[in-house]
Amino acid sequence: MKVILSPEVAAALSAHQPVVALESTIIAHGMAYPANVETALAVEQAVRDHGAVPATIAVIGGKLKAGLSRDEIERFGQEGRGIMKVSVRDLPFVAGRGLDGATTVAATMRIAGMAGIPVFATGGMGGVHRRAGETFDVSADLTEMTRSNVAVVTAGAKAILDLPLTLERLETDGVPVIGYRTGEFPAFYSRSSGLKVPMRAETPDEIAAIMRSKWNLGLSGAVVVANPIPEAAEIPAAEIEPVIAVALAEADRLGIRGKDITPFLLSEIVQATEGRSLQANIALVKHNAKVAAEIAVAFAGN
Ligand code: PSU
Ligand code: MN
């Protein structure tokens, strides 16, 4: 199955111009309307402002698409949870049934890889959930990182996760985790987690060189670029941790599990922080888009 490219994305890829893939789960499931649409459009603009073409990825009527129209982004934002959250597991279902799907980091990476888009910006990647020893809940984002050749710019991993176990799993899977101008693995809402990153880089050129080396070595899979939230928007770990604990307890009480858990926790945290966590999420995803565009420019050799 081929990925359907928007004319702009197709032109950029065939001219070897920089392109940045963006996901759609964050639009339909990660934020409420209208902040989700405003953010998606602002993120696309941030990519353009830094010299690359944005390619928001989703499944539309069963077709894999890279480069959504404004109307499609608006519709995904309005329909929100009415649109299926699609990870790699779900791709055959939505494609086979001709349905719409909002793609997670995993499914977006897969489609970006198929389309030949080497750089992808998200908010915060999925990972190993807390108590995964009992629940077995490990995001398919990690599995896909062993398969698709894409650099993923992420504000560390979401603080709702078990960050030490997420780093262990990435180490086992041979996925480089590069701190972008930081020696610490960022914790989504916070710049620091107390966990060291195994390596760091200071410039987009350095990241681009690491990407080329990985793939020239014949190593397949992702390069994780761990880019901390801007200081002005961060919520210190000591402040957000009790909020996360309450949200996790509430999820437990309601028996929420599987693919519903991440959207549930994010929206509980937005309510409990009276929108401050939403502002943090918006700031970090815009910042990731900027850094991803700079990396895409460096990787394209411009
Ligand atoms: N980053 C955000 N908001 C989000 C997500 C990432 O700032 O909503 C989404 C991504 O699509 C990611 C998903 O792949 O959360 C993780 O879901 P799960 O834990 O079910 O794999
Ligand atoms: Mn899960």
Short mmCIF file of C-alpha atoms and ligand atoms in Angstrom, two decimals:
data_model
loop_
_atom_site.label_atom_id
_atom_site.label_comp_id
_atom_site.label_asym_id
_atom_site.label_seq_id
_atom_site.Cartn_x
_atom_site.Cartn_y
_atom_site.Cartn_z
CA MET A 1 0.00 0.00 0.00
CA LYS A 2 1.33 3.43 -0.92
CA VAL A 3 1.20 6.55 1.18
CA ILE A 4 -0.81 9.33 -0.46
CA LEU A 5 1.22 12.52 -0.31
CA SER A 6 -0.20 16.03 -0.52
CA PRO A 7 1.14 17.85 -3.60
CA GLU A 8 3.34 20.05 -1.38
CA VAL A 9 4.85 17.08 0.49
CA ALA A 10 5.33 15.14 -2.75
CA ALA A 11 7.15 18.08 -4.35
CA ALA A 12 9.39 18.58 -1.31
CA LEU A 13 10.33 14.90 -1.09
CA SER A 14 11.10 14.55 -4.77
CA ALA A 15 13.30 17.66 -4.61
CA HIS A 16 15.04 16.29 -1.46
CA GLN A 17 13.81 19.27 0.51
CA PRO A 18 13.32 18.97 4.31
CA VAL A 19 10.00 17.53 5.50
CA VAL A 20 8.82 16.95 9.09
CA ALA A 21 6.19 14.32 9.90
CA LEU A 22 3.60 15.16 12.56
CA GLU A 23 1.14 12.82 14.28
CA SER A 24 -2.65 13.05 14.53
CA THR A 25 -3.45 11.23 17.79
CA ILE A 26 -2.37 14.35 19.63
CA ILE A 27 -5.06 16.24 17.65
CA ALA A 28 -7.97 13.82 18.12
CA HIS A 29 -7.09 12.32 21.53
CA GLY A 30 -4.35 14.41 23.11
CA MET A 31 -6.11 17.77 23.50
CA ALA A 32 -9.66 19.14 23.48
CA TYR A 33 -11.21 21.25 20.71
CA PRO A 34 -10.39 23.98 19.72
CA ALA A 35 -6.92 23.98 21.37
CA ASN A 36 -6.09 20.79 19.43
CA VAL A 37 -6.71 22.42 16.02
CA GLU A 38 -4.99 25.68 16.96
CA THR A 39 -1.98 23.71 18.19
CA ALA A 40 -1.83 21.46 15.12
CA LEU A 41 -1.83 24.52 12.84
CA ALA A 42 0.70 26.38 15.00
CA VAL A 43 2.97 23.32 14.96
CA GLU A 44 2.78 23.17 11.16
CA GLN A 45 3.63 26.88 11.07
CA ALA A 46 6.62 26.34 13.39
CA VAL A 47 7.93 23.72 10.95
CA ARG A 48 7.53 26.16 8.03
CA ASP A 49 9.14 29.03 9.97
CA HIS A 50 12.24 26.89 10.37
CA GLY A 51 12.57 25.91 6.74
CA ALA A 52 10.77 22.58 6.36
CA VAL A 53 7.45 21.35 4.99
CA PRO A 54 5.03 19.86 7.55
CA ALA A 55 3.41 16.50 6.81
CA THR A 56 0.66 15.73 9.30
CA ILE A 57 -0.08 12.02 9.02
CA ALA A 58 -3.38 10.16 9.44
CA VAL A 59 -5.56 7.51 7.85
CA ILE A 60 -8.43 9.05 5.88
CA GLY A 61 -11.12 6.73 4.53
CA GLY A 62 -8.69 3.82 4.79
CA LYS A 63 -5.91 5.63 2.90
CA LEU A 64 -2.56 6.38 4.53
CA LYS A 65 -1.96 10.11 4.07
CA ALA A 66 1.01 12.40 4.66
CA GLY A 67 0.10 16.09 4.45
CA LEU A 68 -3.44 16.79 5.69
CA SER A 69 -5.49 19.73 4.48
CA ARG A 70 -6.66 22.42 6.88
CA ASP A 71 -10.19 21.01 6.60
CA GLU A 72 -9.01 17.52 7.52
CA ILE A 73 -7.15 18.85 10.57
CA GLU A 74 -10.25 20.83 11.57
CA ARG A 75 -12.46 17.75 11.21
CA PHE A 76 -10.08 15.54 13.25
CA GLY A 77 -10.06 18.19 15.96
CA GLN A 78 -13.83 18.55 16.03
CA GLU A 79 -14.60 14.83 15.94
CA GLY A 80 -11.92 14.17 18.55
CA ARG A 81 -12.47 10.82 20.23
CA GLY A 82 -15.01 9.91 17.58
CA ILE A 83 -11.98 9.19 15.40
CA MET A 84 -10.23 5.93 16.20
CA LYS A 85 -6.81 6.13 17.87
CA VAL A 86 -4.67 4.05 15.54
CA SER A 87 -1.43 2.39 16.52
CA VAL A 88 0.38 -0.13 14.31
CA ARG A 89 -1.93 -2.89 15.52
CA ASP A 90 -4.94 -0.96 14.23
CA LEU A 91 -3.63 -0.01 10.78
CA PRO A 92 -4.95 -3.14 8.99
CA PHE A 93 -8.40 -2.60 10.49
CA VAL A 94 -8.86 1.04 9.48
CA ALA A 95 -7.19 0.49 6.09
CA GLY A 96 -9.20 -2.66 5.41
CA ARG A 97 -12.50 -1.13 6.44
CA GLY A 98 -11.98 2.25 4.79
CA LEU A 99 -12.12 4.16 8.08
CA ASP A 100 -10.47 7.29 9.45
CA GLY A 101 -7.72 6.92 12.02
CA ALA A 102 -5.66 9.28 14.16
CA THR A 103 -2.15 7.86 14.14
CA THR A 104 -0.02 7.46 17.28
CA VAL A 105 3.74 7.87 17.34
CA ALA A 106 4.09 4.21 16.33
CA ALA A 107 1.71 4.35 13.36
CA THR A 108 2.99 7.79 12.29
CA MET A 109 6.59 6.52 12.35
CA ARG A 110 5.60 3.56 10.21
CA ILE A 111 3.85 5.76 7.61
CA ALA A 112 6.64 8.38 7.68
CA GLY A 113 9.17 5.59 7.08
CA MET A 114 7.13 4.23 4.17
CA ALA A 115 6.92 7.73 2.66
CA GLY A 116 10.65 8.41 3.12
CA ILE A 117 10.23 11.19 5.68
CA PRO A 118 13.20 10.84 8.07
CA VAL A 119 12.25 13.32 10.82
CA PHE A 120 9.15 13.35 13.02
CA ALA A 121 8.06 15.69 15.83
CA THR A 122 5.67 14.61 18.56
CA GLY A 123 4.91 15.92 22.06
CA GLY A 124 6.03 13.05 24.20
CA MET A 125 6.51 9.48 23.01
CA GLY A 126 4.84 6.52 24.69
CA GLY A 127 6.88 4.12 26.80
CA VAL A 128 6.76 1.59 29.60
CA HIS A 129 3.82 2.33 31.89
CA ARG A 130 4.16 2.29 35.66
CA ARG A 131 3.34 -1.17 37.06
CA ALA A 132 3.96 -2.65 33.60
CA GLY A 133 5.17 -5.77 35.42
CA GLU A 134 1.51 -6.47 36.24
CA THR A 135 -0.31 -4.80 33.35
CA PHE A 136 2.17 -5.60 30.53
CA ASP A 137 1.36 -2.10 29.22
CA VAL A 138 4.30 -1.05 27.08
CA SER A 139 3.53 1.41 24.27
CA ALA A 140 3.85 0.09 20.73
CA ASP A 141 5.79 3.33 20.12
CA LEU A 142 8.82 1.50 21.56
CA THR A 143 8.40 -1.56 19.33
CA GLU A 144 8.15 0.63 16.25
CA MET A 145 11.40 2.33 17.22
CA THR A 146 13.17 -0.92 16.32
CA ARG A 147 11.58 -0.94 12.86
CA SER A 148 11.15 2.46 11.22
CA ASN A 149 14.12 4.62 10.23
CA VAL A 150 12.91 7.93 11.60
CA ALA A 151 14.34 10.45 14.06
CA VAL A 152 11.71 11.21 16.70
CA VAL A 153 11.90 14.59 18.44
CA THR A 154 10.16 14.23 21.80
CA ALA A 155 10.16 16.02 25.17
CA GLY A 156 11.54 12.89 26.79
CA ALA A 157 8.70 10.50 27.55
CA LYS A 158 5.41 11.36 29.21
CA ALA A 159 5.80 11.74 32.97
CA ILE A 160 2.83 9.40 33.53
CA LEU A 161 5.19 6.56 32.51
CA ASP A 162 7.98 4.68 34.22
CA LEU A 163 10.90 6.64 32.79
CA PRO A 164 13.77 4.43 34.09
CA LEU A 165 12.14 1.33 32.59
CA THR A 166 11.46 3.19 29.33
CA LEU A 167 15.19 4.00 29.05
CA GLU A 168 16.11 0.38 29.86
CA ARG A 169 13.84 -0.88 27.13
CA LEU A 170 15.29 1.57 24.58
CA GLU A 171 18.80 0.45 25.53
CA THR A 172 17.87 -3.22 25.07
CA ASP A 173 16.31 -2.43 21.69
CA GLY A 174 19.39 -0.58 20.45
CA VAL A 175 17.67 2.79 20.09
CA PRO A 176 19.99 5.77 20.59
CA VAL A 177 18.53 8.35 23.00
CA ILE A 178 20.24 11.70 22.48
CA GLY A 179 19.76 14.55 24.92
CA TYR A 180 19.40 17.69 22.83
CA ARG A 181 21.45 20.30 24.70
CA THR A 182 20.82 18.39 27.92
CA GLY A 183 22.49 15.63 29.91
CA GLU A 184 19.19 14.57 31.44
CA PHE A 185 16.25 12.65 30.06
CA PRO A 186 13.40 15.21 30.11
CA ALA A 187 10.10 14.28 31.75
CA PHE A 188 7.61 15.93 29.36
CA TYR A 189 6.17 18.61 31.69
CA SER A 190 9.56 19.05 33.40
CA ARG A 191 13.04 19.59 32.05
CA SER A 192 14.62 17.15 34.42
CA SER A 193 13.89 13.64 35.63
CA GLY A 194 17.08 12.91 37.56
CA LEU A 195 17.90 10.32 34.87
CA LYS A 196 20.98 10.71 32.70
CA VAL A 197 20.74 10.38 28.93
CA PRO A 198 23.36 8.06 27.49
CA MET A 199 24.56 10.67 24.96
CA ARG A 200 23.99 14.29 24.06
CA ALA A 201 24.24 16.60 21.05
CA GLU A 202 24.36 20.38 20.74
CA THR A 203 23.45 21.06 17.11
CA PRO A 204 21.09 19.85 14.37
CA ASP A 205 24.16 18.91 12.29
CA GLU A 206 25.37 16.56 15.02
CA ILE A 207 21.97 14.88 15.16
CA ALA A 208 21.87 14.57 11.36
CA ALA A 209 25.32 12.95 11.39
CA ILE A 210 24.19 10.41 14.01
CA MET A 211 21.09 9.58 11.92
CA ARG A 212 23.21 9.02 8.82
CA SER A 213 25.68 6.87 10.75
CA LYS A 214 22.99 4.71 12.27
CA TRP A 215 21.38 3.93 8.95
CA ASN A 216 24.70 3.66 7.07
CA LEU A 217 25.72 1.04 9.62
CA GLY A 218 22.70 -0.95 8.53
CA LEU A 219 21.05 -0.49 11.93
CA SER A 220 17.35 -0.06 11.39
CA GLY A 221 15.03 1.88 13.62
CA ALA A 222 14.68 5.23 15.29
CA VAL A 223 16.95 7.83 16.76
CA VAL A 224 15.28 9.49 19.77
CA VAL A 225 16.01 13.20 20.15
CA ALA A 226 15.11 14.11 23.73
CA ASN A 227 14.34 17.83 23.68
CA PRO A 228 13.34 19.43 27.00
CA ILE A 229 10.29 21.67 27.35
CA PRO A 230 11.18 25.42 27.27
CA GLU A 231 11.95 26.69 30.77
CA ALA A 232 9.15 29.28 30.82
CA ALA A 233 6.49 26.58 30.30
CA GLU A 234 7.79 23.81 32.52
CA ILE A 235 5.98 22.44 35.54
CA PRO A 236 8.51 21.24 38.11
CA ALA A 237 8.41 17.49 38.78
CA ALA A 238 7.62 18.03 42.47
CA GLU A 239 4.47 19.92 41.46
CA ILE A 240 3.18 17.60 38.76
CA GLU A 241 3.97 14.28 40.43
CA PRO A 242 1.13 14.41 43.01
CA VAL A 243 -1.29 15.35 40.21
CA ILE A 244 -0.15 12.33 38.19
CA ALA A 245 -0.58 10.08 41.25
CA VAL A 246 -4.21 11.20 41.65
CA ALA A 247 -4.92 10.68 37.93
CA LEU A 248 -3.38 7.19 38.03
CA ALA A 249 -5.48 6.26 41.07
CA GLU A 250 -8.62 7.52 39.31
CA ALA A 251 -7.80 5.47 36.19
CA ASP A 252 -7.40 2.42 38.43
CA ARG A 253 -10.69 3.05 40.18
CA LEU A 254 -12.54 3.37 36.86
CA GLY A 255 -10.78 0.31 35.39
CA ILE A 256 -9.38 2.28 32.44
CA ARG A 257 -6.77 0.36 30.51
CA GLY A 258 -5.27 -0.33 27.09
CA LYS A 259 -5.31 2.46 24.53
CA ASP A 260 -7.64 4.62 26.64
CA ILE A 261 -5.23 5.13 29.49
CA THR A 262 -2.90 7.76 27.98
CA PRO A 263 -5.67 10.10 26.71
CA PHE A 264 -7.53 9.69 30.03
CA LEU A 265 -4.49 10.59 32.15
CA LEU A 266 -3.58 13.60 29.99
CA SER A 267 -7.08 15.04 30.22
CA GLU A 268 -7.34 14.42 33.99
CA ILE A 269 -4.06 16.26 34.44
CA VAL A 270 -5.28 19.20 32.33
CA GLN A 271 -8.36 19.49 34.58
CA ALA A 272 -6.42 19.16 37.82
CA THR A 273 -3.88 21.81 36.77
CA GLU A 274 -6.60 24.12 35.41
CA GLY A 275 -5.05 24.12 31.98
CA ARG A 276 -1.45 24.67 32.98
CA SER A 277 -0.44 21.22 31.75
CA LEU A 278 -2.18 21.97 28.44
CA GLN A 279 -0.09 25.14 28.06
CA ALA A 280 3.01 23.08 28.84
CA ASN A 281 2.03 20.44 26.26
CA ILE A 282 1.44 23.12 23.60
CA ALA A 283 4.78 24.80 24.32
CA LEU A 284 6.77 21.58 24.19
CA VAL A 285 5.22 20.30 20.98
CA LYS A 286 5.86 23.64 19.22
CA HIS A 287 9.45 23.57 20.44
CA ASN A 288 9.86 19.99 19.20
CA ALA A 289 8.52 21.07 15.80
CA LYS A 290 11.12 23.83 15.56
CA VAL A 291 14.00 21.51 16.50
CA ALA A 292 12.69 18.81 14.14
CA ALA A 293 12.61 21.31 11.27
CA GLU A 294 16.20 22.34 11.99
CA ILE A 295 17.26 18.69 12.04
CA ALA A 296 15.37 18.02 8.78
CA VAL A 297 17.18 20.97 7.17
CA ALA A 298 20.55 19.64 8.39
CA PHE A 299 19.74 16.10 7.28
CA ALA A 300 18.69 17.29 3.82
CA GLY A 301 22.13 18.90 3.60
CA ASN A 302 20.95 22.49 3.23
N1 PSU B 1 2.33 13.36 22.86
C1 PSU B 1 1.48 14.30 23.35
N2 PSU B 1 0.16 13.97 23.41
C2 PSU B 1 -0.32 12.74 23.00
C3 PSU B 1 0.59 11.76 22.49
C4 PSU B 1 1.91 12.14 22.45
O1 PSU B 1 1.90 15.41 23.71
O2 PSU B 1 -1.52 12.50 23.05
C5 PSU B 1 0.07 10.39 22.02
C6 PSU B 1 0.99 9.86 20.93
O3 PSU B 1 0.19 9.60 19.79
C7 PSU B 1 1.56 8.57 21.50
C8 PSU B 1 0.43 8.12 22.36
O4 PSU B 1 1.92 7.64 20.51
O5 PSU B 1 0.07 9.35 23.00
C9 PSU B 1 0.84 7.02 23.31
O6 PSU B 1 -0.26 6.19 23.52
P1 PSU B 1 -0.06 4.72 24.16
O7 PSU B 1 0.51 4.97 25.51
O8 PSU B 1 -1.45 4.14 24.18
O9 PSU B 1 0.85 3.97 23.25
MN MN B 2 -0.63 0.92 26.06
#
